[in-house]
Short mmCIF file of C-alpha atoms in Angstrom, two decimals:
data_model
loop_
_atom_site.label_atom_id
_atom_site.label_comp_id
_atom_site.label_asym_id
_atom_site.label_seq_id
_atom_site.Cartn_x
_atom_site.Cartn_y
_atom_site.Cartn_z
CA MET A 1 58.41 -25.43 12.71
CA VAL A 2 54.68 -25.46 12.35
CA LYS A 3 52.88 -28.77 13.35
CA ASP A 4 50.52 -30.41 10.97
CA SER A 5 47.07 -28.83 11.31
CA GLU A 6 45.28 -32.13 11.39
CA HIS A 7 47.51 -34.16 13.81
CA GLY A 8 49.75 -33.01 16.58
CA LEU A 9 52.62 -35.43 15.90
CA GLU A 10 55.24 -34.38 13.26
CA VAL A 11 56.72 -37.14 11.16
CA GLY A 12 60.25 -36.84 9.68
CA LEU A 13 62.60 -39.10 7.92
CA GLY A 14 66.33 -39.32 8.82
CA TRP A 15 69.22 -40.73 7.13
CA ALA A 16 73.11 -41.26 7.66
CA GLY A 17 74.24 -40.25 4.20
CA ALA A 18 75.35 -43.34 2.40
CA MET A 19 73.59 -43.07 -1.02
CA ARG A 20 75.00 -42.02 -4.36
CA PRO A 21 74.83 -38.38 -5.57
CA GLY A 22 71.53 -37.85 -7.32
CA GLU A 23 69.57 -40.33 -5.22
CA TYR A 24 68.41 -37.81 -2.45
CA GLY A 25 66.38 -35.35 -4.51
CA PRO A 26 63.87 -38.01 -5.67
CA LEU A 27 63.60 -39.58 -2.40
CA ALA A 28 62.95 -36.09 -0.67
CA ALA A 29 60.22 -35.30 -3.38
CA TYR A 30 58.47 -38.61 -2.77
CA ALA A 31 58.68 -38.04 0.99
CA GLU A 32 57.26 -34.62 0.67
CA LYS A 33 54.42 -35.62 -1.57
CA ALA A 34 53.62 -38.30 1.05
CA GLY A 35 53.10 -35.92 3.62
CA VAL A 36 56.40 -35.98 5.58
CA ASP A 37 57.05 -32.96 7.57
CA SER A 38 60.86 -32.89 7.81
CA LEU A 39 63.89 -34.31 6.59
CA ILE A 40 67.27 -34.72 8.44
CA VAL A 41 70.57 -36.09 7.38
CA TYR A 42 73.07 -37.05 10.11
CA SER A 43 76.71 -36.21 10.43
CA ASP A 44 77.56 -39.74 11.69
CA LEU A 45 81.30 -40.60 11.80
CA MET A 46 82.58 -41.81 8.32
CA PHE A 47 79.27 -41.14 6.55
CA GLN A 48 78.75 -38.60 3.93
CA PRO A 49 78.63 -34.93 5.23
CA PRO A 50 75.04 -33.99 5.35
CA LEU A 51 75.15 -30.63 3.30
CA GLY A 52 75.51 -32.13 -0.03
CA PRO A 53 72.48 -34.44 0.45
CA LEU A 54 70.43 -31.78 1.84
CA LEU A 55 71.19 -29.43 -0.86
CA GLU A 56 69.83 -32.14 -3.39
CA MET A 57 66.77 -32.38 -1.01
CA ALA A 58 66.29 -28.52 -1.02
CA ASN A 59 66.25 -28.44 -4.86
CA ALA A 60 63.70 -31.24 -4.92
CA THR A 61 61.28 -29.98 -2.40
CA LYS A 62 59.16 -26.90 -1.41
CA SER A 63 57.84 -27.06 2.04
CA VAL A 64 59.64 -29.67 4.16
CA SER A 65 62.23 -28.38 7.00
CA LEU A 66 65.78 -29.64 6.30
CA THR A 67 68.03 -30.40 9.24
CA LEU A 68 71.79 -30.46 9.30
CA GLY A 69 71.88 -33.40 11.67
CA CYS A 70 74.24 -34.06 14.68
CA LEU A 71 77.13 -31.85 13.73
CA THR A 72 79.70 -31.63 16.41
CA PRO A 73 82.19 -28.85 17.03
CA PHE A 74 84.86 -31.33 17.62
CA THR A 75 85.00 -32.32 13.84
CA VAL A 76 83.43 -29.04 12.40
CA HIS A 77 84.47 -25.63 13.53
CA PRO A 78 81.53 -23.29 14.57
CA VAL A 79 82.51 -20.96 11.87
CA GLU A 80 82.07 -23.76 9.32
CA ILE A 81 78.82 -24.91 10.89
CA ALA A 82 77.42 -21.28 10.51
CA GLY A 83 78.41 -21.20 6.85
CA GLN A 84 76.86 -24.57 5.98
CA LEU A 85 73.79 -23.62 7.90
CA ALA A 86 73.67 -20.30 6.18
CA TYR A 87 74.07 -21.84 2.59
CA LEU A 88 71.33 -24.52 3.18
CA ASP A 89 68.91 -21.90 4.54
CA ALA A 90 69.52 -19.86 1.47
CA ALA A 91 69.18 -22.75 -0.89
CA SER A 92 65.91 -24.00 0.64
CA ASP A 93 64.43 -20.55 0.87
CA GLY A 94 64.55 -20.50 4.81
CA ARG A 95 63.67 -24.27 5.60
CA ALA A 96 67.02 -25.05 7.33
CA THR A 97 67.44 -26.11 10.98
CA LEU A 98 70.67 -27.06 12.87
CA GLY A 99 71.19 -30.10 14.97
CA LEU A 100 74.27 -30.08 17.39
CA VAL A 101 75.63 -33.08 19.44
CA ARG A 102 78.49 -34.18 21.48
CA GLY A 103 79.42 -36.71 18.74
CA ALA A 104 79.80 -40.60 19.00
CA TRP A 105 82.87 -42.81 18.30
CA LEU A 106 85.02 -39.66 18.25
CA GLU A 107 87.62 -41.37 20.59
CA LYS A 108 88.58 -43.40 17.47
CA LEU A 109 90.11 -39.99 16.04
CA GLY A 110 91.79 -39.24 19.28
CA LEU A 111 89.57 -36.14 20.05
CA ASP A 112 89.41 -34.63 23.46
CA GLN A 113 85.60 -34.27 24.27
CA ARG A 114 86.04 -33.31 28.03
CA ARG A 115 84.61 -29.90 27.49
CA THR A 116 81.51 -30.77 25.56
CA ILE A 117 79.01 -28.34 27.31
CA THR A 118 81.43 -25.46 26.88
CA ALA A 119 82.18 -26.43 23.40
CA ILE A 120 78.43 -26.70 22.36
CA ARG A 121 77.29 -23.46 24.22
CA GLU A 122 80.25 -21.51 22.49
CA THR A 123 79.18 -22.92 19.11
CA CYS A 124 75.60 -21.81 19.67
CA GLU A 125 77.04 -18.38 20.51
CA ILE A 126 79.41 -18.11 17.42
CA VAL A 127 76.69 -19.20 15.15
CA THR A 128 74.23 -16.73 16.44
CA ARG A 129 76.60 -13.94 16.22
CA LEU A 130 77.64 -14.64 12.59
CA LEU A 131 74.14 -15.05 11.43
CA SER A 132 73.02 -11.80 13.15
CA GLY A 133 75.91 -9.77 11.81
CA ASP A 134 77.53 -9.13 15.22
CA ARG A 135 81.24 -8.44 14.60
CA SER A 136 82.47 -7.68 18.10
CA GLY A 137 84.30 -11.05 18.45
CA PHE A 138 84.02 -13.71 20.93
CA ASP A 139 86.71 -14.91 23.32
CA GLY A 140 85.59 -18.27 24.54
CA LYS A 141 87.42 -21.25 26.51
CA VAL A 142 87.29 -23.42 23.66
CA PHE A 143 86.71 -21.26 20.54
CA THR A 144 87.57 -17.74 19.55
CA LEU A 145 86.07 -15.27 17.08
CA GLY A 146 88.27 -12.35 16.36
CA GLU A 147 86.92 -8.95 16.59
CA GLY A 148 85.67 -7.78 13.21
CA LEU A 149 85.21 -11.22 11.80
CA GLY A 150 81.72 -11.65 10.12
CA LEU A 151 80.16 -13.40 7.18
CA GLN A 152 81.00 -12.00 3.92
CA TYR A 153 77.45 -12.33 2.61
CA SER A 154 73.94 -11.84 3.79
CA PRO A 155 72.32 -14.94 5.35
CA ARG A 156 68.65 -15.86 4.36
CA ARG A 157 67.71 -15.51 8.09
CA THR A 158 69.39 -14.16 11.17
CA GLU A 159 67.91 -16.80 13.41
CA VAL A 160 67.59 -20.60 12.57
CA PRO A 161 65.90 -23.23 14.66
CA LEU A 162 68.24 -25.28 16.88
CA THR A 163 67.96 -28.84 17.96
CA ILE A 164 70.44 -30.48 20.57
CA GLY A 165 70.54 -34.22 20.44
CA THR A 166 71.57 -36.07 23.64
CA TRP A 167 70.74 -38.52 26.49
CA SER A 168 73.07 -36.48 28.83
CA PRO A 169 71.43 -34.64 31.67
CA LYS A 170 74.03 -31.83 31.46
CA LEU A 171 73.42 -31.30 27.58
CA ALA A 172 69.73 -31.79 28.06
CA SER A 173 69.82 -28.83 30.36
CA LEU A 174 71.85 -26.81 28.01
CA ALA A 175 68.94 -27.60 25.32
CA GLY A 176 66.51 -26.33 27.74
CA GLU A 177 68.30 -23.30 28.12
CA LEU A 178 69.24 -22.42 24.44
CA ALA A 179 67.52 -24.80 21.99
CA ASP A 180 64.10 -25.05 20.21
CA GLU A 181 64.16 -28.79 20.41
CA VAL A 182 65.81 -31.79 22.22
CA GLU A 183 66.27 -34.86 20.12
CA VAL A 184 66.62 -38.28 21.82
CA GLY A 185 68.23 -40.76 19.44
CA GLY A 186 67.71 -44.55 19.15
CA THR A 187 64.52 -44.80 21.33
CA ALA A 188 60.73 -45.29 20.94
CA ASN A 189 60.13 -45.48 24.55
CA PRO A 190 57.18 -43.41 25.64
CA ASP A 191 58.42 -43.45 29.23
CA MET A 192 61.52 -41.44 28.14
CA VAL A 193 59.55 -38.26 27.58
CA GLU A 194 59.26 -37.52 31.24
CA VAL A 195 62.77 -38.33 31.78
CA ILE A 196 64.15 -35.91 29.21
CA ARG A 197 61.52 -33.25 30.13
CA ARG A 198 62.87 -33.28 33.67
CA MET A 199 66.42 -32.99 32.30
CA THR A 200 65.52 -29.91 30.14
CA MET A 201 63.52 -28.16 32.62
CA VAL A 202 66.80 -27.39 34.68
CA GLY A 203 67.81 -25.30 31.74
CA THR A 204 64.56 -23.79 30.85
CA GLU A 205 64.06 -22.65 34.53
CA MET A 206 67.53 -21.17 34.54
CA ALA A 207 66.86 -19.23 31.32
CA GLY A 208 63.37 -18.21 32.52
CA ARG A 209 61.68 -19.98 29.67
CA PRO A 210 58.38 -21.71 29.99
CA SER A 211 58.84 -25.60 30.21
CA ASP A 212 56.99 -26.14 26.89
CA ALA A 213 59.22 -23.87 25.01
CA LEU A 214 61.26 -26.91 24.01
CA GLU A 215 59.92 -29.38 21.74
CA ILE A 216 60.80 -33.04 22.22
CA SER A 217 61.77 -35.48 19.35
CA PHE A 218 62.69 -39.03 19.05
CA ASN A 219 64.79 -40.77 16.40
CA PRO A 220 63.86 -44.42 16.29
CA MET A 221 64.54 -46.93 13.44
CA LEU A 222 61.51 -47.90 11.49
CA VAL A 223 60.97 -51.58 10.12
CA ILE A 224 57.28 -52.21 8.76
CA ASP A 225 55.77 -54.86 6.40
CA ASP A 226 52.67 -56.34 5.85
CA ASP A 227 54.08 -59.32 7.22
CA GLY A 228 54.81 -58.22 10.76
CA GLU A 229 56.72 -61.36 11.81
CA LYS A 230 59.29 -60.78 9.00
CA ALA A 231 59.50 -56.91 9.86
CA GLU A 232 60.10 -57.85 13.62
CA ALA A 233 62.87 -60.44 12.67
CA LEU A 234 64.74 -57.73 10.68
CA ALA A 235 64.20 -55.23 13.40
CA ARG A 236 65.87 -57.51 15.89
CA THR A 237 68.88 -58.10 13.66
CA MET A 238 69.27 -54.30 12.99
CA GLY A 239 68.25 -53.05 16.37
CA ALA A 240 70.40 -55.27 18.53
CA MET A 241 73.03 -52.80 18.76
CA TYR A 242 70.67 -50.05 19.79
CA VAL A 243 69.51 -52.30 22.63
CA ALA A 244 73.11 -53.20 23.78
CA VAL A 245 74.35 -49.66 23.49
CA VAL A 246 71.46 -47.05 23.98
CA GLY A 247 69.81 -49.24 26.56
CA ALA A 248 72.47 -48.37 29.08
CA HIS A 249 71.33 -44.64 28.99
CA ASP A 250 67.61 -45.33 29.50
CA PRO A 251 66.91 -45.19 33.16
CA THR A 252 63.47 -46.63 32.67
CA VAL A 253 64.68 -50.02 31.25
CA GLU A 254 66.23 -52.69 33.27
CA LEU A 255 68.55 -54.81 31.07
CA ASP A 256 69.70 -58.18 32.28
CA PRO A 257 73.59 -57.85 32.53
CA GLU A 258 74.05 -61.50 31.41
CA MET A 259 72.02 -60.83 28.33
CA VAL A 260 73.67 -57.61 27.39
CA GLY A 261 77.05 -59.46 27.73
CA LYS A 262 76.01 -62.15 25.47
CA MET A 263 74.50 -59.64 23.05
CA ASN A 264 77.75 -57.68 22.92
CA ALA A 265 79.78 -60.99 22.35
CA LEU A 266 77.50 -61.85 19.43
CA ILE A 267 77.70 -58.48 18.00
CA ALA A 268 81.50 -58.47 18.24
CA ASP A 269 81.40 -61.70 16.24
CA ASP A 270 79.13 -59.89 13.66
CA ASP A 271 76.27 -62.10 14.69
CA HIS A 272 73.53 -59.46 14.94
CA GLU A 273 70.81 -61.96 14.08
CA GLY A 274 71.99 -64.03 17.05
CA ALA A 275 71.96 -61.10 19.34
CA GLY A 276 68.60 -59.89 18.12
CA ARG A 277 67.05 -63.21 19.08
CA LEU A 278 67.91 -62.47 22.71
CA ILE A 279 65.62 -59.38 22.77
CA SER A 280 62.07 -59.95 23.95
CA PRO A 281 59.17 -58.09 21.92
CA GLY A 282 58.47 -55.73 24.62
CA LEU A 283 62.11 -54.64 24.92
CA LEU A 284 62.61 -54.36 21.28
CA ARG A 285 59.80 -51.70 21.00
CA LYS A 286 61.38 -49.55 23.67
CA PHE A 287 64.04 -48.72 21.11
CA LEU A 288 62.50 -48.88 17.54
CA ILE A 289 59.17 -49.13 15.77
CA CYS A 290 58.35 -52.40 13.91
CA GLY A 291 55.78 -54.68 12.69
CA THR A 292 52.70 -54.00 10.39
CA PRO A 293 51.73 -50.65 9.39
CA SER A 294 48.87 -50.70 12.05
CA ASP A 295 51.51 -51.58 14.72
CA ALA A 296 53.53 -48.52 13.66
CA ILE A 297 50.48 -46.27 13.94
CA ASP A 298 49.63 -47.45 17.40
CA HIS A 299 53.14 -47.00 18.55
CA LEU A 300 53.35 -43.43 16.92
CA LEU A 301 50.03 -42.56 18.66
CA GLU A 302 51.46 -43.87 21.97
CA LEU A 303 54.34 -41.52 21.58
CA GLU A 304 52.24 -38.53 20.74
CA GLU A 305 50.05 -39.33 23.83
CA ALA A 306 53.18 -39.23 25.94
CA GLY A 307 54.15 -35.88 24.84
CA VAL A 308 56.55 -36.41 21.80
CA ASP A 309 56.28 -33.71 19.39
CA ARG A 310 58.16 -34.94 16.57
CA VAL A 311 59.71 -38.37 15.31
CA TYR A 312 62.44 -38.71 12.85
CA LEU A 313 61.97 -42.35 11.42
CA GLY A 314 65.21 -43.96 10.57
CA ASN A 315 65.91 -46.41 7.72
CA PRO A 316 65.62 -49.28 6.59
CA PHE A 317 61.87 -48.36 6.94
CA GLY A 318 60.85 -51.84 5.72
CA LEU A 319 62.32 -55.24 4.55
CA ASP A 320 63.63 -53.03 1.68
CA GLU A 321 63.81 -49.23 1.83
CA ASP A 322 61.46 -48.62 -1.13
CA THR A 323 58.91 -51.02 0.18
CA GLY A 324 59.09 -49.53 3.65
CA LEU A 325 58.58 -46.05 2.35
CA ARG A 326 55.83 -46.88 0.19
CA LEU A 327 53.93 -48.52 3.21
CA LEU A 328 54.80 -45.49 5.31
CA ALA A 329 53.18 -43.21 2.60
CA GLU A 330 50.16 -45.34 1.71
CA LYS A 331 49.25 -46.79 5.05
CA VAL A 332 51.02 -45.33 8.08
CA LEU A 333 50.77 -41.61 7.53
CA PRO A 334 47.30 -41.46 6.26
CA GLY A 335 46.22 -43.90 9.16
CA LEU A 336 48.09 -41.82 11.75
CA ARG A 337 46.41 -38.58 10.65
CA SER A 338 43.12 -40.12 10.19
CA ARG A 339 43.07 -41.74 13.71
CA GLY A 340 44.71 -38.74 15.29
CA SER A 341 42.00 -36.51 14.01
CA ARG A 342 39.10 -38.78 15.18
CA GLU A 343 40.76 -39.23 18.73
CA ALA A 344 41.55 -35.68 19.12
#
């Protein structure tokens, strides 16, 4: 994916699919017109599968990249992943990318995820073989592809960019070995850049790749409004779960165990607003981007300075989604690129 010519940081938007059919296309067209670089729909458990929304987006756009986000081979077989990817790539005229993850909350389905690294490595291998037309077969420890099996159609491209999403050192190392991008979800913490870079370097060095071969992306929630205090209040309520859950994976953040215990208890009682009130402003901004549009620009520039290549901003975007997207389009993106050009 090619970076914006005027500003180094790419800005994308991300959703877990929950809208009605027909709503994704206009949203994607608006985002593209506003200057967003990429769109991603996540395959989070019990949300809509991402292929349908992304096909709507492909039909409504011309240039943005479109990512099948956080597919996991524990719920979607690698053969099906290859097929979905090939179809989206054809429908978008070569704009598809693939995002693979271990997958969260899958214990609720009784799935065994103990062989995560092997499963994702073999998924990459099978997808690569199918897209390239290799029919020699594959006999893995988790997945098998019989000799002679291959796609019964010609894919648009034989190679498609790969993103691996993770907080895990082992999976980050695999990303360094195989992927084009590593994505860290639920963080807006500049200090995490060097942490994830060190994790991926194990894999890049093993594969003989340069350390900068892998791009780094973050996936923080965005809540902005001209009234920064209202935006922060909503961010606290909606972001409490991220602080309580994701915070345990961030080695640069020290969380008070007593506070986390209180937060978890409040969240269990569905009192997210109460849990959010326990979070300090500084801690909140380690996990999401909130406040005024100017606050968001400052935060994004800080992430760029730290070495983030791309951010996928997650909804609600603002006090309501339409207002948040309008402020992003009218104030944040123009201000980000204007300031970035002057400061470069």
